[in-house]
GROMACS .gro file of C-alpha atoms in nm:
model
  319
    1MET     CA    1   0.286   6.267 -14.531
    2MET     CA    2   0.387   6.459 -14.270
    3VAL     CA    3   0.718   6.632 -14.225
    4GLY     CA    4   0.996   6.730 -13.979
    5GLN     CA    5   1.170   6.638 -13.632
    6SER     CA    6   1.047   6.902 -13.435
    7PRO     CA    7   0.964   6.813 -13.096
    8VAL     CA    8   0.582   6.910 -13.146
    9MET     CA    9   0.659   6.703 -13.493
   10GLN     CA   10   0.666   6.389 -13.307
   11ASP     CA   11   0.426   6.427 -13.020
   12LEU     CA   12   0.239   6.464 -13.295
   13ARG     CA   13   0.272   6.137 -13.462
   14ALA     CA   14   0.271   5.991 -13.196
   15ARG     CA   15  -0.103   6.049 -13.068
   16VAL     CA   16  -0.219   6.077 -13.489
   17ALA     CA   17  -0.030   5.618 -13.422
   18ARG     CA   18  -0.205   5.617 -13.134
   19ILE     CA   19  -0.503   5.737 -13.289
   20ALA     CA   20  -0.553   5.538 -13.574
   21GLY     CA   21  -0.542   5.256 -13.424
   22THR     CA   22  -0.919   5.315 -13.273
   23ASN     CA   23  -1.215   5.346 -13.463
   24PHE     CA   24  -1.306   5.709 -13.316
   25THR     CA   25  -1.425   6.038 -13.446
   26VAL     CA   26  -1.175   6.283 -13.398
   27LEU     CA   27  -1.126   6.711 -13.383
   28ILE     CA   28  -0.873   6.801 -13.592
   29GLU     CA   29  -0.864   7.218 -13.468
   30GLY     CA   30  -0.516   7.381 -13.630
   31GLU     CA   31  -0.466   7.719 -13.777
   32SER     CA   32  -0.520   7.766 -14.211
   33GLY     CA   33  -0.263   7.549 -14.355
   34ALA     CA   34  -0.142   7.379 -14.059
   35GLY     CA   35  -0.074   7.067 -14.221
   36LYS     CA   36  -0.527   6.874 -14.090
   37GLU     CA   37  -0.604   6.745 -14.332
   38LEU     CA   38  -0.200   6.609 -14.385
   39VAL     CA   39  -0.331   6.454 -14.057
   40ALA     CA   40  -0.659   6.331 -14.106
   41ARG     CA   41  -0.473   6.163 -14.419
   42GLU     CA   42  -0.218   5.956 -14.168
   43LEU     CA   43  -0.457   5.872 -13.868
   44HIS     CA   44  -0.683   5.685 -14.272
   45ALA     CA   45  -0.362   5.595 -14.351
   46LEU     CA   46  -0.285   5.394 -14.040
   47SER     CA   47  -0.590   5.301 -13.975
   48ALA     CA   48  -0.777   4.971 -14.078
   49ARG     CA   49  -0.983   5.117 -14.290
   50CYS     CA   50  -0.743   5.251 -14.537
   51ASN     CA   51  -0.827   5.014 -14.892
   52GLY     CA   52  -1.108   5.256 -14.791
   53PRO     CA   53  -1.207   5.577 -14.955
   54PHE     CA   54  -1.134   5.838 -14.817
   55VAL     CA   55  -1.422   6.143 -14.954
   56PRO     CA   56  -1.297   6.487 -14.817
   57VAL     CA   57  -1.519   6.748 -14.780
   58ASN     CA   58  -1.584   7.154 -14.744
   59CYS     CA   59  -1.773   7.243 -14.522
   60ALA     CA   60  -1.770   7.590 -14.626
   61ALA     CA   61  -1.790   7.562 -14.898
   62ILE     CA   62  -2.136   7.383 -14.959
   63VAL     CA   63  -2.408   7.602 -14.972
   64GLU     CA   64  -2.650   7.522 -14.674
   65THR     CA   65  -2.980   7.467 -14.973
   66LEU     CA   66  -2.750   7.214 -15.118
   67LEU     CA   67  -2.607   7.034 -14.808
   68GLU     CA   68  -2.854   6.752 -14.758
   69ALA     CA   69  -2.797   6.618 -15.118
   70GLU     CA   70  -2.429   6.617 -15.069
   71LEU     CA   71  -2.374   6.459 -14.774
   72PHE     CA   72  -2.698   6.183 -14.777
   73GLY     CA   73  -2.722   6.214 -15.144
   74ILE     CA   74  -3.053   6.258 -15.361
   75GLU     CA   75  -3.343   6.064 -15.545
   76GLU     CA   76  -3.350   5.939 -15.882
   77ARG     CA   77  -3.561   6.217 -16.009
   78THR     CA   78  -3.687   6.437 -15.666
   79ALA     CA   79  -3.719   6.685 -15.894
   80THR     CA   80  -3.673   6.748 -16.295
   81GLY     CA   81  -3.402   6.678 -16.499
   82VAL     CA   82  -3.166   6.556 -16.130
   83ARG     CA   83  -2.988   6.274 -16.112
   84GLY     CA   84  -2.955   6.070 -15.860
   85ARG     CA   85  -2.655   6.020 -15.690
   86ARG     CA   86  -2.498   5.937 -15.351
   87GLY     CA   87  -2.392   6.190 -15.117
   88LYS     CA   88  -2.013   6.190 -14.913
   89PHE     CA   89  -2.126   6.000 -14.634
   90GLU     CA   90  -2.241   5.697 -14.845
   91LEU     CA   91  -1.928   5.710 -15.082
   92ALA     CA   92  -1.742   5.710 -14.734
   93HIS     CA   93  -1.895   5.373 -14.673
   94HIS     CA   94  -1.599   5.082 -14.492
   95GLY     CA   95  -1.381   5.451 -14.518
   96THR     CA   96  -1.295   5.775 -14.354
   97LEU     CA   97  -1.545   6.061 -14.472
   98PHE     CA   98  -1.323   6.407 -14.385
   99LEU     CA   99  -1.520   6.747 -14.287
  100ASP     CA  100  -1.278   6.986 -14.334
  101GLU     CA  101  -1.388   7.286 -14.162
  102VAL     CA  102  -1.725   7.277 -13.917
  103GLY     CA  103  -1.712   7.562 -13.750
  104ASP     CA  104  -1.785   7.788 -14.063
  105LEU     CA  105  -2.172   7.518 -14.079
  106ALA     CA  106  -2.510   7.709 -14.081
  107PRO     CA  107  -2.692   7.645 -13.776
  108THR     CA  108  -2.976   7.462 -13.939
  109ALA     CA  109  -2.712   7.288 -14.154
  110GLN     CA  110  -2.515   7.136 -13.750
  111ALA     CA  111  -2.821   6.981 -13.687
  112LYS     CA  112  -2.859   6.828 -13.957
  113LEU     CA  113  -2.502   6.650 -13.908
  114LEU     CA  114  -2.533   6.618 -13.545
  115ARG     CA  115  -2.910   6.350 -13.693
  116ILE     CA  116  -2.679   6.172 -13.848
  117LEU     CA  117  -2.389   6.089 -13.645
  118GLN     CA  118  -2.576   5.956 -13.347
  119ASP     CA  119  -2.732   5.687 -13.601
  120MET     CA  120  -2.490   5.686 -13.882
  121CYS     CA  121  -2.834   5.643 -14.158
  122VAL     CA  122  -2.841   5.833 -14.447
  123GLU     CA  123  -3.165   5.895 -14.572
  124ARG     CA  124  -3.147   6.040 -14.928
  125VAL     CA  125  -3.329   6.341 -15.086
  126GLY     CA  126  -3.680   6.182 -15.178
  127GLY     CA  127  -3.632   5.906 -15.062
  128GLN     CA  128  -3.790   5.698 -14.790
  129THR     CA  129  -3.533   5.432 -14.652
  130ALA     CA  130  -3.282   5.532 -14.421
  131ARG     CA  131  -2.957   5.393 -14.553
  132GLN     CA  132  -2.642   5.188 -14.309
  133VAL     CA  133  -2.367   5.338 -14.348
  134ASP     CA  134  -2.001   5.287 -14.242
  135ALA     CA  135  -1.775   5.561 -14.218
  136ARG     CA  136  -1.547   5.714 -13.960
  137VAL     CA  137  -1.576   6.061 -13.970
  138LEU     CA  138  -1.262   6.329 -13.830
  139ALA     CA  139  -1.373   6.703 -13.874
  140ALA     CA  140  -1.119   6.963 -13.852
  141THR     CA  141  -1.182   7.329 -13.813
  142ASN     CA  142  -0.968   7.700 -13.800
  143ARG     CA  143  -1.170   7.766 -13.514
  144SER     CA  144  -1.205   7.695 -13.136
  145LEU     CA  145  -1.538   7.518 -13.113
  146ARG     CA  146  -1.513   7.517 -12.798
  147ALA     CA  147  -1.574   7.938 -12.736
  148LEU     CA  148  -1.794   7.872 -13.111
  149VAL     CA  149  -2.039   7.705 -12.827
  150ASP     CA  150  -1.979   7.989 -12.610
  151THR     CA  151  -2.101   8.238 -12.815
  152GLY     CA  152  -2.380   8.057 -12.906
  153ARG     CA  153  -2.262   7.989 -13.278
  154PHE     CA  154  -2.185   7.631 -13.207
  155ARG     CA  155  -2.385   7.380 -13.167
  156ALA     CA  156  -2.284   7.239 -12.767
  157ASP     CA  157  -2.424   6.910 -12.856
  158LEU     CA  158  -2.264   6.847 -13.169
  159TYR     CA  159  -2.017   7.059 -13.042
  160TYR     CA  160  -1.984   6.710 -12.798
  161ARG     CA  161  -2.000   6.468 -13.014
  162LEU     CA  162  -1.721   6.575 -13.215
  163ALA     CA  163  -1.498   6.622 -12.933
  164GLY     CA  164  -1.477   6.226 -12.761
  165VAL     CA  165  -1.076   6.300 -12.926
  166GLU     CA  166  -0.909   6.583 -13.037
  167VAL     CA  167  -0.551   6.557 -13.192
  168HIS     CA  168  -0.364   7.004 -13.236
  169VAL     CA  169  -0.147   7.071 -13.561
  170PRO     CA  170   0.110   7.304 -13.486
  171PRO     CA  171   0.179   7.676 -13.655
  172LEU     CA  172   0.488   7.636 -13.810
  173ARG     CA  173   0.579   7.940 -13.619
  174ALA     CA  174   0.592   7.649 -13.345
  175ARG     CA  175   0.845   7.439 -13.499
  176ARG     CA  176   1.092   7.674 -13.673
  177GLU     CA  177   1.335   7.345 -13.698
  178ASP     CA  178   1.114   7.189 -14.006
  179VAL     CA  179   1.152   7.471 -14.203
  180GLY     CA  180   1.455   7.332 -14.370
  181PRO     CA  181   1.294   7.000 -14.379
  182LEU     CA  182   0.988   7.133 -14.562
  183VAL     CA  183   1.147   7.370 -14.786
  184ALA     CA  184   1.331   7.100 -14.930
  185HIS     CA  185   1.041   6.876 -14.969
  186LEU     CA  186   0.834   7.115 -15.158
  187SER     CA  187   1.122   7.258 -15.364
  188ALA     CA  188   1.136   6.901 -15.455
  189ARG     CA  189   0.750   6.904 -15.638
  190HIS     CA  190   0.847   7.155 -15.866
  191ARG     CA  191   1.230   6.915 -16.067
  192ARG     CA  192   1.121   6.884 -16.311
  193VAL     CA  193   1.028   7.212 -16.381
  194ARG     CA  194   1.360   7.404 -16.217
  195GLN     CA  195   1.577   7.217 -15.980
  196VAL     CA  196   1.748   7.463 -15.710
  197SER     CA  197   1.875   7.427 -15.387
  198PHE     CA  198   1.847   7.700 -15.155
  199ALA     CA  199   2.132   7.899 -15.004
  200ALA     CA  200   2.192   7.865 -14.598
  201SER     CA  201   2.047   8.243 -14.611
  202ALA     CA  202   1.765   8.155 -14.727
  203ILE     CA  203   1.645   7.826 -14.458
  204GLU     CA  204   1.741   8.153 -14.233
  205ALA     CA  205   1.558   8.455 -14.342
  206LEU     CA  206   1.261   8.171 -14.396
  207ALA     CA  207   1.333   7.976 -14.059
  208ALA     CA  208   1.321   8.323 -13.961
  209PHE     CA  209   1.011   8.413 -14.060
  210ASP     CA  210   0.562   8.365 -13.930
  211TRP     CA  211   0.440   8.227 -14.129
  212PRO     CA  212   0.082   8.332 -14.048
  213GLY     CA  213  -0.068   8.122 -14.314
  214ASN     CA  214   0.156   7.838 -14.173
  215VAL     CA  215   0.283   7.532 -14.498
  216ARG     CA  216   0.021   7.616 -14.747
  217GLN     CA  217   0.211   7.991 -14.741
  218LEU     CA  218   0.540   7.861 -14.785
  219GLY     CA  219   0.490   7.653 -15.007
  220ARG     CA  220   0.309   7.957 -15.264
  221VAL     CA  221   0.627   8.186 -15.153
  222LEU     CA  222   0.890   7.858 -15.282
  223GLU     CA  223   0.702   7.885 -15.616
  224ARG     CA  224   0.736   8.265 -15.622
  225VAL     CA  225   0.997   8.166 -15.566
  226ILE     CA  226   1.145   7.931 -15.820
  227ALA     CA  227   0.985   8.074 -16.059
  228LEU     CA  228   1.171   8.441 -16.063
  229ALA     CA  229   1.577   8.378 -15.848
  230PRO     CA  230   1.788   8.444 -16.166
  231ASP     CA  231   1.989   8.106 -16.061
  232THR     CA  232   1.948   7.848 -15.984
  233VAL     CA  233   2.097   7.906 -15.565
  234ILE     CA  234   1.878   8.058 -15.411
  235THR     CA  235   1.950   8.279 -15.169
  236ALA     CA  236   1.798   8.541 -14.846
  237ALA     CA  237   1.843   8.870 -15.166
  238ASP     CA  238   1.613   8.635 -15.374
  239LEU     CA  239   1.275   8.610 -15.108
  240PRO     CA  240   1.013   8.883 -15.080
  241GLU     CA  241   1.084   9.153 -14.907
  242ASP     CA  242   0.804   9.119 -14.658
  243ILE     CA  243   0.985   8.744 -14.556
  244SER     CA  244   1.283   8.806 -14.537
  245LYS     CA  245   1.280   9.182 -14.430
  246ASP     CA  246   1.360   9.092 -14.013
  247TYR     CA  247   1.706   8.926 -14.129
  248ARG     CA  248   1.769   9.138 -14.310
  249GLU     CA  249   1.756   9.365 -14.124
  250LEU     CA  250   1.928   9.226 -13.845
  251VAL     CA  251   2.208   9.027 -14.013
  252CYS     CA  252   2.220   9.099 -14.404
  253ASP     CA  253   2.294   9.437 -14.284
  254ALA     CA  254   2.543   9.398 -13.941
  255ALA     CA  255   2.749   9.249 -14.169
  256GLY     CA  256   2.804   9.501 -14.415
  257ARG     CA  257   2.836   9.780 -14.104
  258ASP     CA  258   3.048   9.572 -13.957
  259GLU     CA  259   2.894   9.587 -13.605
  260SER     CA  260   3.005   9.376 -13.338
  261LEU     CA  261   2.919   9.074 -13.175
  262LYS     CA  262   2.796   9.233 -12.874
  263ALA     CA  263   2.582   9.414 -13.071
  264TRP     CA  264   2.438   9.198 -13.336
  265SER     CA  265   2.327   8.950 -13.050
  266SER     CA  266   2.163   9.305 -12.837
  267ARG     CA  267   2.002   9.437 -13.131
  268TYR     CA  268   1.863   9.052 -13.182
  269VAL     CA  269   1.763   8.994 -12.840
  270ARG     CA  270   1.548   9.345 -12.836
  271LEU     CA  271   1.393   9.221 -13.192
  272VAL     CA  272   1.320   8.842 -12.949
  273LEU     CA  273   1.189   9.100 -12.654
  274ASP     CA  274   0.973   9.358 -12.849
  275ARG     CA  275   0.767   8.955 -13.006
  276CYS     CA  276   0.691   8.913 -12.659
  277ASP     CA  277   0.515   9.239 -12.615
  278GLY     CA  278   0.804   9.316 -12.354
  279ASN     CA  279   0.770   8.956 -12.129
  280LYS     CA  280   1.119   8.951 -11.999
  281SER     CA  281   1.012   8.620 -11.859
  282ARG     CA  282   0.897   8.522 -12.253
  283ALA     CA  283   1.184   8.620 -12.433
  284CYS     CA  284   1.392   8.464 -12.211
  285THR     CA  285   1.236   8.182 -12.197
  286THR     CA  286   1.247   8.182 -12.660
  287LEU     CA  287   1.635   8.268 -12.605
  288ASP     CA  288   1.764   8.032 -12.388
  289ILE     CA  289   1.923   8.325 -12.141
  290THR     CA  290   1.958   8.387 -11.749
  291TYR     CA  291   1.772   8.740 -11.709
  292HIS     CA  292   2.104   8.810 -11.625
  293THR     CA  293   2.220   8.743 -11.975
  294LEU     CA  294   1.918   8.953 -12.043
  295GLN     CA  295   1.916   9.271 -11.930
  296THR     CA  296   2.309   9.268 -11.990
  297HIS     CA  297   2.197   9.279 -12.398
  298LEU     CA  298   1.930   9.490 -12.316
  299ASP     CA  299   2.187   9.788 -12.157
  300TYR     CA  300   2.423   9.704 -12.389
  301SER     CA  301   2.170   9.808 -12.712
  302VAL     CA  302   2.091  10.161 -12.431
  303HIS     CA  303   2.434  10.283 -12.364
  304GLY     CA  304   2.641  10.175 -12.646
  305ALA     CA  305   2.843   9.973 -12.435
  306PRO     CA  306   2.907   9.668 -12.266
  307VAL     CA  307   2.778   9.681 -11.881
  308GLY     CA  308   3.022   9.530 -11.549
  309ASP     CA  309   2.920   9.246 -11.408
  310ALA     CA  310   2.778   9.458 -11.087
  311MET     CA  311   2.463   9.467 -11.243
  312PRO     CA  312   2.149   9.384 -10.976
  313VAL     CA  313   2.015   9.141 -11.090
  314GLU     CA  314   1.616   9.143 -11.072
  315ARG     CA  315   1.399   8.785 -11.038
  316VAL     CA  316   1.295   8.667 -11.329
  317ALA     CA  317   0.902   8.595 -11.220
  318GLU     CA  318   0.919   8.998 -11.151
  319ALA     CA  319   0.970   9.126 -11.469
   0.00000   0.00000   0.00000
């Protein structure tokens, strides 16, 4: 289930709904933990293959020497003590095969995968007969396959075979307004363990964090907080220090010092400018303010007092 109503999530849902009605191969790109498998499962659930199997394969976890047996299967008595079994392609017959972290495949494995994708016929290890497979292939990667192709670490022909239709899953920091609904959704899974609620300060602190591990990291942090919080109402003070550090410094410390709104706003503006690597134009976009307003906040922070209205206004493009 894809949780969130932010504009980027609404765009993602609309794109997934359009693609689901086709039978095309789809390349799903996004950072680790962003929810690429959720998108793949949604594509499967909305497709005509929804009653068929959804078979996930973690390409990064398959030993290269076992790749053929894992994907294509192996015949009975191929070797001593080996039992025959179907491979992932056969298991996904009339359904969907999800190849996760396809960018981690070794060059020899890439060649084998390209061969099967071209005609969708599999031949089990030790077998003599090719079997036709009817499976939709979805591939996912947390790295740019285009960049891997440019550096010679991924086959260009396989890339073009996979990248006919692309879906990009946005990182959590690009949809901070979805943090609240995600917290509600993820914490609801643990109601039988412990029922808790999250104060506004906790949600705000969680939304302020950049989440390099995305939704997966958020889920682990919530598990820790639910297990360790002394009260059933979780506040920013109950969050791990590395998660709430910026929020505490910006909001909680300022409240404790009885700072004025202008002083508090100035500190926040400078924090955002720092996160934008000093790019004032990008900071203005992030803050949704004019360049003149940005400069006013910066001057207040430097001089400790408001500036007049006669300050010259530079163009944003020159920032």
